[in-house]
XYZ file of C-alpha atoms in Angstrom:
411
model
C -8.118 20.048 -21.669
C -7.888 16.249 -21.692
C -4.605 14.207 -22.995
C -6.028 13.010 -26.098
C -6.201 16.799 -27.390
C -2.830 18.201 -25.752
C -0.030 19.772 -27.846
C 3.036 17.602 -28.374
C 4.672 20.631 -27.187
C 3.349 21.776 -24.077
C 3.355 18.725 -22.886
C 7.349 18.617 -22.883
C 7.542 22.141 -21.494
C 5.134 21.072 -18.544
C 7.171 18.140 -18.148
C 10.090 19.369 -18.625
C 8.980 22.452 -15.885
C 8.202 19.472 -13.334
C 11.748 18.525 -13.805
C 13.306 21.382 -13.242
C 11.555 22.176 -10.364
C 12.639 19.052 -8.615
C 16.572 19.657 -9.555
C 15.878 23.006 -8.366
C 14.176 21.641 -5.075
C 17.226 18.846 -3.978
C 14.890 15.812 -5.157
C 17.054 14.750 -8.371
C 20.794 15.016 -8.087
C 21.384 12.045 -10.705
C 21.612 13.140 -14.276
C 20.451 9.414 -15.739
C 17.214 9.854 -13.606
C 16.877 13.807 -15.343
C 17.195 12.148 -18.921
C 14.085 9.153 -18.085
C 11.808 11.585 -16.257
C 11.821 14.410 -18.670
C 12.063 11.258 -21.474
C 9.392 9.388 -20.352
C 5.841 11.352 -21.539
C 4.315 11.030 -17.886
C 0.771 12.192 -18.922
C -0.007 9.556 -21.508
C -0.062 7.205 -18.402
C -2.537 9.036 -16.438
C -4.923 9.573 -19.253
C -7.604 10.213 -16.582
C -6.170 13.015 -15.925
C -6.697 17.107 -17.177
C -2.435 17.448 -18.410
C -2.193 20.724 -15.583
C -2.771 17.645 -13.235
C -0.330 15.036 -14.134
C 2.160 17.460 -13.989
C 1.470 18.856 -11.013
C 4.727 18.111 -9.152
C 4.143 17.694 -5.700
C 0.622 15.808 -6.420
C -0.021 12.219 -7.399
C -3.291 11.610 -9.637
C -5.758 8.738 -8.251
C -6.171 6.036 -11.062
C -9.034 3.441 -9.042
C -11.337 4.167 -5.815
C -13.356 1.464 -4.462
C -17.232 1.755 -3.687
C -16.281 3.993 -1.160
C -14.113 6.683 -1.946
C -11.044 4.308 -0.571
C -8.286 5.027 -3.298
C -6.834 1.797 -4.999
C -4.292 2.486 -6.820
C -2.370 5.985 -8.357
C 0.121 7.360 -10.277
C 3.052 8.549 -7.394
C 3.639 12.451 -7.482
C 6.762 13.142 -9.742
C 8.239 13.998 -6.176
C 8.015 10.739 -5.033
C 9.084 8.751 -7.835
C 12.051 11.153 -8.021
C 12.707 10.290 -4.522
C 12.350 6.917 -4.866
C 14.353 6.123 -7.745
C 17.020 8.798 -6.347
C 17.045 6.159 -3.739
C 17.343 2.958 -5.284
C 20.567 3.572 -7.540
C 19.265 1.542 -10.518
C 22.524 1.268 -12.883
C 22.228 -0.074 -16.442
C 22.152 -3.911 -16.725
C 20.519 -4.563 -13.337
C 17.165 -6.819 -12.987
C 14.562 -5.071 -11.085
C 11.241 -5.855 -9.279
C 8.532 -3.379 -9.016
C 6.121 -3.893 -6.636
C 2.940 -2.097 -7.034
C 2.004 -1.548 -11.029
C 0.850 1.304 -13.115
C 2.913 1.827 -16.131
C 4.698 4.720 -15.030
C 7.218 4.307 -12.563
C 8.000 0.799 -14.735
C 8.831 2.862 -17.955
C 11.551 4.988 -15.897
C 12.953 2.102 -14.686
C 13.234 0.172 -17.488
C 14.568 3.727 -19.400
C 16.733 3.456 -15.825
C 18.393 -0.717 -17.143
C 18.669 0.034 -20.420
C 18.401 -2.836 -23.191
C 20.570 -5.560 -20.797
C 18.768 -5.078 -17.214
C 15.421 -6.569 -17.201
C 11.575 -5.317 -14.957
C 9.449 -7.036 -13.871
C 6.062 -5.168 -12.952
C 3.632 -7.029 -9.722
C 0.354 -6.035 -8.819
C -2.459 -7.551 -7.368
C -5.556 -5.815 -8.900
C -5.762 -7.895 -12.747
C -7.656 -4.333 -14.258
C -4.244 -2.904 -12.269
C -2.043 -4.653 -14.883
C -4.306 -5.202 -17.873
C -3.823 -1.082 -17.840
C -0.416 -1.110 -17.423
C 1.108 -3.382 -19.903
C -1.352 -1.706 -22.337
C 0.509 1.500 -22.104
C 3.532 0.037 -21.715
C 3.047 -1.388 -25.129
C 1.520 1.664 -26.044
C 4.847 3.718 -25.701
C 7.631 1.303 -26.843
C 8.371 -0.772 -23.018
C 7.112 -3.909 -23.982
C 10.267 -5.933 -22.528
C 8.618 -4.807 -19.120
C 7.256 -8.142 -18.185
C 4.346 -7.648 -16.539
C 2.368 -9.931 -13.180
C -0.846 -10.335 -11.698
C -0.316 -12.031 -8.295
C 0.015 -11.387 -5.222
C 4.017 -9.815 -4.228
C 3.901 -11.180 -0.525
C 4.447 -14.995 -2.485
C 7.841 -15.600 -4.074
C 7.290 -14.667 -7.806
C 7.642 -17.621 -9.888
C 11.113 -17.932 -12.466
C 12.301 -14.452 -11.131
C 15.064 -15.874 -9.066
C 17.513 -12.507 -7.074
C 16.914 -9.436 -8.188
C 19.617 -6.698 -7.678
C 16.912 -4.082 -6.752
C 13.425 -3.852 -5.687
C 10.791 -1.293 -5.283
C 7.841 -1.302 -3.829
C 5.126 1.289 -4.846
C 2.447 1.030 -2.072
C 2.239 1.759 1.504
C 3.476 -1.519 3.201
C 3.287 -2.687 6.895
C 5.374 -5.473 7.082
C 7.979 -6.385 5.189
C 6.943 -10.323 3.565
C 10.747 -13.026 3.570
C 10.313 -13.365 -0.274
C 10.897 -9.518 -0.670
C 14.218 -9.890 1.116
C 14.906 -13.685 -0.446
C 14.610 -12.466 -3.992
C 16.863 -9.388 -3.394
C 20.883 -9.995 -3.994
C 23.327 -10.191 -1.020
C 23.832 -5.314 -1.071
C 21.298 -5.543 -3.193
C 18.342 -2.621 -2.482
C 14.959 -2.492 -1.443
C 12.929 0.810 -1.394
C 9.624 0.798 0.503
C 7.370 3.172 1.644
C 7.024 1.395 5.169
C 5.110 2.244 7.819
C 5.918 2.761 11.622
C 3.625 3.640 14.132
C 1.660 5.350 11.486
C 4.395 7.301 10.058
C 5.341 6.380 6.458
C 8.617 6.753 5.015
C 10.273 5.774 2.044
C 12.995 3.563 2.924
C 16.327 2.607 1.371
C 17.191 -0.383 2.654
C 20.382 -2.313 1.887
C 20.457 -6.222 2.469
C 23.272 -7.439 5.142
C 25.224 -10.997 5.984
C 24.353 -10.528 9.836
C 26.095 -12.936 12.435
C 22.772 -14.571 12.877
C 21.354 -14.326 9.074
C 20.526 -11.640 6.734
C 18.450 -8.689 7.379
C 17.782 -5.329 5.755
C 19.367 -1.999 7.035
C 18.463 1.158 5.607
C 20.527 3.951 4.352
C 17.939 6.932 4.300
C 14.206 7.187 5.381
C 11.751 9.965 3.528
C 8.261 11.749 4.313
C 5.563 10.320 1.847
C 1.972 8.399 1.395
C 1.591 5.632 -0.178
C -1.912 4.382 -1.501
C -2.025 1.044 0.851
C -1.340 -2.403 0.159
C -3.461 -4.932 -0.693
C -4.103 -8.514 -0.859
C -2.181 -11.105 2.463
C 0.096 -8.193 3.468
C -2.549 -5.688 3.753
C -3.542 -4.357 7.128
C -5.060 -1.492 8.861
C -5.213 1.146 10.995
C -7.592 0.449 14.866
C -9.475 3.755 15.570
C -10.158 4.477 19.282
C -13.340 6.900 19.442
C -12.648 8.867 22.534
C -16.063 10.131 24.408
C -18.268 7.666 22.538
C -18.968 9.231 19.422
C -17.112 9.161 16.092
C -15.629 13.055 16.934
C -12.180 11.904 18.337
C -10.472 8.929 16.929
C -7.074 7.666 18.241
C -5.859 5.836 15.140
C -2.759 2.788 16.900
C -1.171 0.869 13.904
C -0.120 -2.181 15.761
C -2.886 -2.128 18.165
C -5.401 -0.427 20.869
C -4.217 0.028 24.582
C -4.493 -3.146 27.248
C -7.773 -1.011 28.324
C -8.864 1.520 26.192
C -12.567 1.955 28.816
C -10.124 3.553 30.842
C -9.798 6.935 28.360
C -14.063 6.959 29.044
C -13.861 10.274 30.916
C -10.774 11.741 29.398
C -12.690 14.299 28.090
C -14.934 15.358 31.265
C -12.037 17.552 33.010
C -10.944 20.528 31.314
C -8.367 20.567 28.722
C -4.957 21.015 30.048
C -2.657 23.506 27.677
C 1.169 23.438 28.004
C 3.431 25.558 25.611
C 6.794 24.076 25.050
C 8.762 26.709 24.096
C 10.404 24.731 20.678
C 10.008 26.611 17.836
C 10.686 25.700 13.899
C 10.814 27.938 10.708
C 7.149 26.367 8.137
C 9.496 25.625 6.192
C 11.345 22.526 8.331
C 10.833 18.826 8.287
C 9.642 17.508 10.759
C 10.427 13.754 9.953
C 12.975 13.447 13.066
C 10.364 15.338 15.725
C 7.767 12.068 14.214
C 9.983 9.811 14.588
C 11.127 10.733 18.348
C 7.232 10.569 19.313
C 6.699 7.073 18.199
C 10.265 5.762 19.197
C 9.845 8.045 23.101
C 6.255 7.429 23.936
C 4.928 4.445 23.989
C 1.199 4.543 23.432
C 2.174 6.780 20.663
C -0.690 7.415 18.115
C -2.535 10.309 15.511
C -5.735 11.570 16.026
C -8.492 12.116 13.326
C -11.491 14.842 13.863
C -14.478 14.411 12.026
C -16.135 17.887 11.017
C -18.710 17.639 10.857
C -19.123 16.550 14.661
C -16.334 18.770 15.733
C -17.568 20.190 19.112
C -14.752 21.695 20.503
C -13.054 19.169 23.052
C -9.766 19.233 20.848
C -8.463 21.428 18.726
C -5.694 20.330 16.419
C -4.245 21.958 14.073
C -4.536 19.767 11.219
C -7.895 17.921 12.071
C -7.203 14.630 9.716
C -3.608 14.142 11.865
C -2.378 15.398 15.328
C 0.749 12.931 17.011
C -0.803 12.546 19.921
C 0.179 9.649 22.858
C -2.306 7.752 25.560
C -0.914 6.817 28.957
C -3.797 5.040 31.287
C -6.565 7.061 31.919
C -5.442 10.025 29.691
C -4.559 11.522 26.020
C -2.625 14.231 24.646
C -1.581 15.684 20.764
C 0.589 18.271 19.892
C -0.546 21.936 18.736
C 1.451 24.803 17.413
C 1.377 28.516 16.839
C 2.541 30.942 14.888
C 5.420 33.270 16.958
C 5.739 37.108 16.770
C 7.544 36.611 13.566
C 5.042 34.898 11.654
C 8.478 33.418 10.730
C 8.050 30.844 13.107
C 6.195 28.210 14.687
C 5.854 27.326 18.294
C 5.359 23.216 19.843
C 2.494 23.161 22.352
C 1.204 19.988 23.943
C -3.336 19.719 24.468
C -3.721 17.071 26.983
C -6.791 15.515 28.449
C -7.760 13.689 31.425
C -6.635 13.114 35.184
C -2.912 13.013 34.497
C -3.102 15.345 32.431
C -0.626 17.752 33.531
C 1.885 14.637 33.449
C 1.271 13.726 30.053
C 1.971 17.309 28.711
C 4.885 17.309 31.010
C 6.462 13.777 29.383
C 5.656 14.753 25.995
C 7.424 18.177 26.162
C 10.449 16.890 28.036
C 10.445 14.504 24.883
C 10.475 17.538 22.051
C 12.777 19.396 24.299
C 15.189 16.837 24.033
C 14.871 16.481 20.304
C 15.505 20.199 20.067
C 18.807 19.162 22.236
C 20.018 16.987 20.212
C 18.142 15.093 17.889
C 17.162 18.725 15.110
C 18.846 18.788 11.344
C 20.236 15.225 12.408
C 19.828 11.894 11.052
C 16.788 9.499 10.508
C 16.934 6.695 13.129
C 18.205 3.713 11.894
C 16.046 0.999 10.695
C 16.581 -2.415 10.767
C 13.998 -5.412 9.714
C 14.313 -9.216 11.255
C 12.738 -11.963 10.953
C 9.758 -12.590 13.190
C 11.782 -15.114 14.700
C 14.416 -13.568 15.435
C 14.935 -13.163 19.860
C 15.441 -9.688 21.700
C 18.634 -10.650 22.483
C 19.675 -10.360 18.203
C 18.318 -7.027 17.610
C 20.201 -3.794 18.460
C 17.268 -1.072 19.052
C 15.669 1.627 20.921
C 11.888 -0.285 20.239
C 10.811 -3.104 18.356
C 7.913 -3.260 16.419
C 7.010 -6.781 15.839
C 4.895 -7.321 12.561
C 4.138 -10.857 11.558
C 6.262 -11.404 9.220
C 8.944 -8.883 10.797
C 10.378 -7.872 14.043
C 11.829 -3.714 12.612
C 14.062 -1.873 14.628
C 14.529 1.854 15.357
C 18.489 2.936 16.951
C 19.033 6.470 16.958
C 22.282 6.900 15.371
C 25.613 7.253 17.896
C 26.380 10.323 16.185
């Protein structure tokens, strides 16, 4: 079944089912967002997809890939769109800048700001903006302004807005995003930090030494990466000299990556930590604890067609890992006897495997004792020129345009 042959009643039923699910799981709490998502015909903004796919509550619809199959543009999953709209707190009469256009999210925003508000949606790809303009016009949202440009630079004539919503994965925060935001305004962005992406709701704050951004919430998410001048790719370190095991580093490789050349020659050291979690328990703070606590934090991927069993991660595409000199380690899990929980373990390879495994186990136990079920770290974004003594942080991540600090809240 394609969208062009869909009966309106069936599309409405599926759309209402999606919203009902998102209300039930707590993603949607605002009546205004509920109303907007029940009204806008999502499937009409994803005409490439079968109706059932367009209304999959937790899955995105890919609308454009490159010649290698890399995703360049998508219609985000309803769950992600609702989550970010809740974070943005858009009110009637507001001016909103959306960075990363597709049409559907701009339609939701237009419903939320109303006739007295304004929505500007921007994308670097003219194919994407042409598609967005056509779809918005066809469905009664011609008042949305669609602009083709690299949003890392100020948008001519825009002035300041109440909300900046970024709907593409960002590695950095360009100064234009902050300067175009009103004092106290909100920036919602899928921000990548040490290989982990979180949808972060920031507020622009006036500080003693200048304005900065401070997080109010951060939620696990995944997004097509940003294109243009702020695009950034992870660097891969191939262990054992083959593409079998790839360690992905978001902020630069270790100083001497060749020290890992012989790590897989020694037997694998395995340690079970006694730290258990429920099967549906969120582990966002665990991942962030590792990223903050371990200087050599990275993620590991294993190529299926080259897998020789040297490593055995549960998820071959994404395993939280760490490197220390000539040794690397990664997290694993196993089911507990009651089959309702999993226990975390550590596999380590290299001359100092036991020491690194013990260090990671200590981090997990500290998380269990002090962070589990608690608040996410406070994320602050400062200009790249900000000196160290003006940045309170447990860890600082230096980007091109910004310095991002991560600090655990005191309570």
